[in-house]
């Protein structure tokens, strides 16, 4: 299902891809940090008695 058609010049596409990388990189890093912290967080949660 096509809602709208957009024509993008190669320059625009390159700029969009650069921007996407700029946004994506920090997200990937955050994910890696969360995965690295997950075991310690799980341990901390397991030790906490239920309220």
mmCIF file of N, CA and C in Angstrom:
data_model
loop_
_atom_site.group_PDB
_atom_site.id
_atom_site.type_symbol
_atom_site.label_atom_id
_atom_site.label_comp_id
_atom_site.label_asym_id
_atom_site.label_seq_id
_atom_site.Cartn_x
_atom_site.Cartn_y
_atom_site.Cartn_z
ATOM 1 N N UNK A 1 0.851 -1.202 0.000
ATOM 2 C CA UNK A 1 0.000 0.000 0.000
ATOM 3 C C UNK A 1 0.882 1.247 0.000
ATOM 4 N N UNK A 2 0.744 2.049 -1.023
ATOM 5 C CA UNK A 2 1.577 3.243 -1.144
ATOM 6 C C UNK A 2 0.760 4.478 -0.796
ATOM 7 N N UNK A 3 1.185 5.187 0.246
ATOM 8 C CA UNK A 3 0.452 6.380 0.664
ATOM 9 C C UNK A 3 0.857 7.589 -0.155
ATOM 10 N N UNK A 4 2.158 7.751 -0.356
ATOM 11 C CA UNK A 4 2.618 8.880 -1.162
ATOM 12 C C UNK A 4 3.955 8.530 -1.787
ATOM 13 N N UNK A 5 4.199 9.151 -2.905
ATOM 14 C CA UNK A 5 5.444 8.884 -3.612
ATOM 15 C C UNK A 5 6.373 10.077 -3.430
ATOM 16 N N UNK A 6 7.611 9.801 -3.081
ATOM 17 C CA UNK A 6 8.581 10.876 -2.864
ATOM 18 C C UNK A 6 9.804 10.601 -3.728
ATOM 19 N N UNK A 7 10.219 11.602 -4.475
ATOM 20 C CA UNK A 7 11.462 11.447 -5.233
ATOM 21 C C UNK A 7 12.575 12.128 -4.454
ATOM 22 N N UNK A 8 13.677 11.409 -4.299
ATOM 23 C CA UNK A 8 14.805 11.903 -3.512
ATOM 24 C C UNK A 8 16.036 11.929 -4.403
ATOM 25 N N UNK A 9 16.713 13.053 -4.391
ATOM 26 C CA UNK A 9 17.956 13.146 -5.176
ATOM 27 C C UNK A 9 19.045 12.343 -4.457
ATOM 28 N N UNK A 10 20.067 11.918 -5.184
ATOM 29 C CA UNK A 10 21.163 11.188 -4.530
ATOM 30 C C UNK A 10 21.792 11.977 -3.382
ATOM 31 N N UNK A 11 21.887 13.308 -3.540
ATOM 32 C CA UNK A 11 22.441 14.140 -2.465
ATOM 33 C C UNK A 11 21.558 14.073 -1.221
ATOM 34 N N UNK A 12 20.242 14.173 -1.436
ATOM 35 C CA UNK A 12 19.309 14.097 -0.309
ATOM 36 C C UNK A 12 19.394 12.728 0.358
ATOM 37 N N UNK A 13 19.494 11.692 -0.462
ATOM 38 C CA UNK A 13 19.567 10.351 0.104
ATOM 39 C C UNK A 13 20.830 10.188 0.943
ATOM 40 N N UNK A 14 21.953 10.726 0.439
ATOM 41 C CA UNK A 14 23.205 10.655 1.186
ATOM 42 C C UNK A 14 23.078 11.397 2.516
ATOM 43 N N UNK A 15 22.455 12.568 2.483
ATOM 44 C CA UNK A 15 22.277 13.359 3.701
ATOM 45 C C UNK A 15 21.379 12.621 4.692
ATOM 46 N N UNK A 16 20.317 12.012 4.183
ATOM 47 C CA UNK A 16 19.408 11.257 5.045
ATOM 48 C C UNK A 16 20.131 10.078 5.687
ATOM 49 N N UNK A 17 20.938 9.376 4.911
ATOM 50 C CA UNK A 17 21.669 8.228 5.440
ATOM 51 C C UNK A 17 22.665 8.674 6.512
ATOM 52 N N UNK A 18 23.336 9.800 6.288
ATOM 53 C CA UNK A 18 24.261 10.327 7.291
ATOM 54 C C UNK A 18 23.521 10.628 8.584
ATOM 55 N N UNK A 19 22.386 11.272 8.438
ATOM 56 C CA UNK A 19 21.586 11.643 9.613
ATOM 57 C C UNK A 19 21.132 10.388 10.351
ATOM 58 N N UNK A 20 20.730 9.379 9.604
ATOM 59 C CA UNK A 20 20.274 8.130 10.207
ATOM 60 C C UNK A 20 21.398 7.493 11.020
ATOM 61 N N UNK A 21 22.609 7.519 10.470
ATOM 62 C CA UNK A 21 23.757 6.964 11.189
ATOM 63 C C UNK A 21 24.009 7.761 12.469
ATOM 64 N N UNK A 22 23.915 9.088 12.379
ATOM 65 C CA UNK A 22 24.119 9.939 13.561
ATOM 66 C C UNK A 22 23.145 9.573 14.672
ATOM 67 N N UNK A 23 21.894 9.306 14.290
ATOM 68 C CA UNK A 23 20.863 8.984 15.276
ATOM 69 C C UNK A 23 21.026 7.547 15.769
ATOM 70 N N UNK A 24 21.399 6.656 14.864
ATOM 71 C CA UNK A 24 21.454 5.224 15.159
ATOM 72 C C UNK A 24 22.607 4.869 16.086
ATOM 73 N N UNK A 25 23.766 5.493 15.855
ATOM 74 C CA UNK A 25 24.967 5.145 16.617
ATOM 75 C C UNK A 25 24.754 5.221 18.133
ATOM 76 N N UNK A 26 24.229 6.349 18.660
ATOM 77 C CA UNK A 26 24.011 6.425 20.116
ATOM 78 C C UNK A 26 23.025 5.371 20.610
ATOM 79 N N UNK A 27 22.022 5.047 19.799
ATOM 80 C CA UNK A 27 21.051 4.031 20.210
ATOM 81 C C UNK A 27 21.721 2.679 20.360
ATOM 82 N N UNK A 28 22.583 2.345 19.412
ATOM 83 C CA UNK A 28 23.304 1.068 19.480
ATOM 84 C C UNK A 28 24.195 1.034 20.718
ATOM 85 N N UNK A 29 24.863 2.151 21.001
ATOM 86 C CA UNK A 29 25.729 2.214 22.177
ATOM 87 C C UNK A 29 24.914 2.056 23.461
ATOM 88 N N UNK A 30 23.767 2.726 23.526
ATOM 89 C CA UNK A 30 22.912 2.609 24.714
ATOM 90 C C UNK A 30 22.477 1.171 24.915
ATOM 91 N N UNK A 31 22.122 0.521 23.800
ATOM 92 C CA UNK A 31 21.678 -0.870 23.877
ATOM 93 C C UNK A 31 22.800 -1.743 24.415
ATOM 94 N N UNK A 32 24.028 -1.515 23.935
ATOM 95 C CA UNK A 32 25.165 -2.301 24.399
ATOM 96 C C UNK A 32 25.413 -2.074 25.891
ATOM 97 N N UNK A 33 25.269 -0.817 26.327
ATOM 98 C CA UNK A 33 25.462 -0.516 27.751
ATOM 99 C C UNK A 33 24.394 -1.200 28.592
ATOM 100 N N UNK A 34 23.154 -1.170 28.106
ATOM 101 C CA UNK A 34 22.069 -1.829 28.840
ATOM 102 C C UNK A 34 22.303 -3.332 28.940
ATOM 103 N N UNK A 35 22.723 -3.932 27.817
ATOM 104 C CA UNK A 35 22.984 -5.369 27.829
ATOM 105 C C UNK A 35 24.125 -5.698 28.782
ATOM 106 N N UNK A 36 25.138 -4.838 28.829
ATOM 107 C CA UNK A 36 26.259 -5.064 29.727
ATOM 108 C C UNK A 36 25.819 -4.939 31.186
ATOM 109 N N UNK A 37 24.886 -4.019 31.445
ATOM 110 C CA UNK A 37 24.439 -3.779 32.821
ATOM 111 C C UNK A 37 23.357 -4.759 33.258
ATOM 112 N N UNK A 38 22.741 -5.445 32.330
ATOM 113 C CA UNK A 38 21.585 -6.286 32.632
ATOM 114 C C UNK A 38 21.828 -7.330 33.731
ATOM 115 N N UNK A 39 22.916 -8.092 33.675
ATOM 116 C CA UNK A 39 23.102 -9.105 34.726
ATOM 117 C C UNK A 39 23.146 -8.510 36.128
ATOM 118 N N UNK A 40 23.874 -7.386 36.283
ATOM 119 C CA UNK A 40 23.958 -6.741 37.591
ATOM 120 C C UNK A 40 22.584 -6.234 38.023
ATOM 121 N N UNK A 41 21.841 -5.675 37.079
ATOM 122 C CA UNK A 41 20.498 -5.185 37.406
ATOM 123 C C UNK A 41 19.590 -6.337 37.821
ATOM 124 N N UNK A 42 19.675 -7.445 37.092
ATOM 125 C CA UNK A 42 18.852 -8.614 37.430
ATOM 126 C C UNK A 42 19.182 -9.111 38.828
ATOM 127 N N UNK A 43 20.467 -9.152 39.139
ATOM 128 C CA UNK A 43 20.892 -9.594 40.467
ATOM 129 C C UNK A 43 20.305 -8.678 41.535
ATOM 130 N N UNK A 44 20.410 -7.376 41.289
ATOM 131 C CA UNK A 44 19.922 -6.403 42.263
ATOM 132 C C UNK A 44 18.410 -6.570 42.460
ATOM 133 N N UNK A 45 17.700 -6.797 41.356
ATOM 134 C CA UNK A 45 16.252 -6.978 41.446
ATOM 135 C C UNK A 45 15.921 -8.272 42.172
ATOM 136 N N UNK A 46 16.703 -9.312 41.939
ATOM 137 C CA UNK A 46 16.437 -10.607 42.571
ATOM 138 C C UNK A 46 16.645 -10.526 44.081
ATOM 139 N N UNK A 47 17.602 -9.695 44.501
ATOM 140 C CA UNK A 47 17.913 -9.587 45.934
ATOM 141 C C UNK A 47 16.843 -8.776 46.659
ATOM 142 N N UNK A 48 16.235 -7.813 45.948
ATOM 143 C CA UNK A 48 15.230 -6.957 46.578
ATOM 144 C C UNK A 48 13.989 -7.771 46.937
ATOM 145 N N UNK A 49 13.597 -7.774 48.220
ATOM 146 C CA UNK A 49 12.377 -8.509 48.586
ATOM 147 C C UNK A 49 11.132 -7.827 48.028
ATOM 148 N N UNK A 50 10.108 -8.598 47.696
ATOM 149 C CA UNK A 50 8.886 -7.973 47.164
ATOM 150 C C UNK A 50 8.232 -7.072 48.205
ATOM 151 N N UNK A 51 7.691 -5.967 47.722
ATOM 152 C CA UNK A 51 7.038 -5.008 48.645
ATOM 153 C C UNK A 51 5.693 -5.531 49.098
#
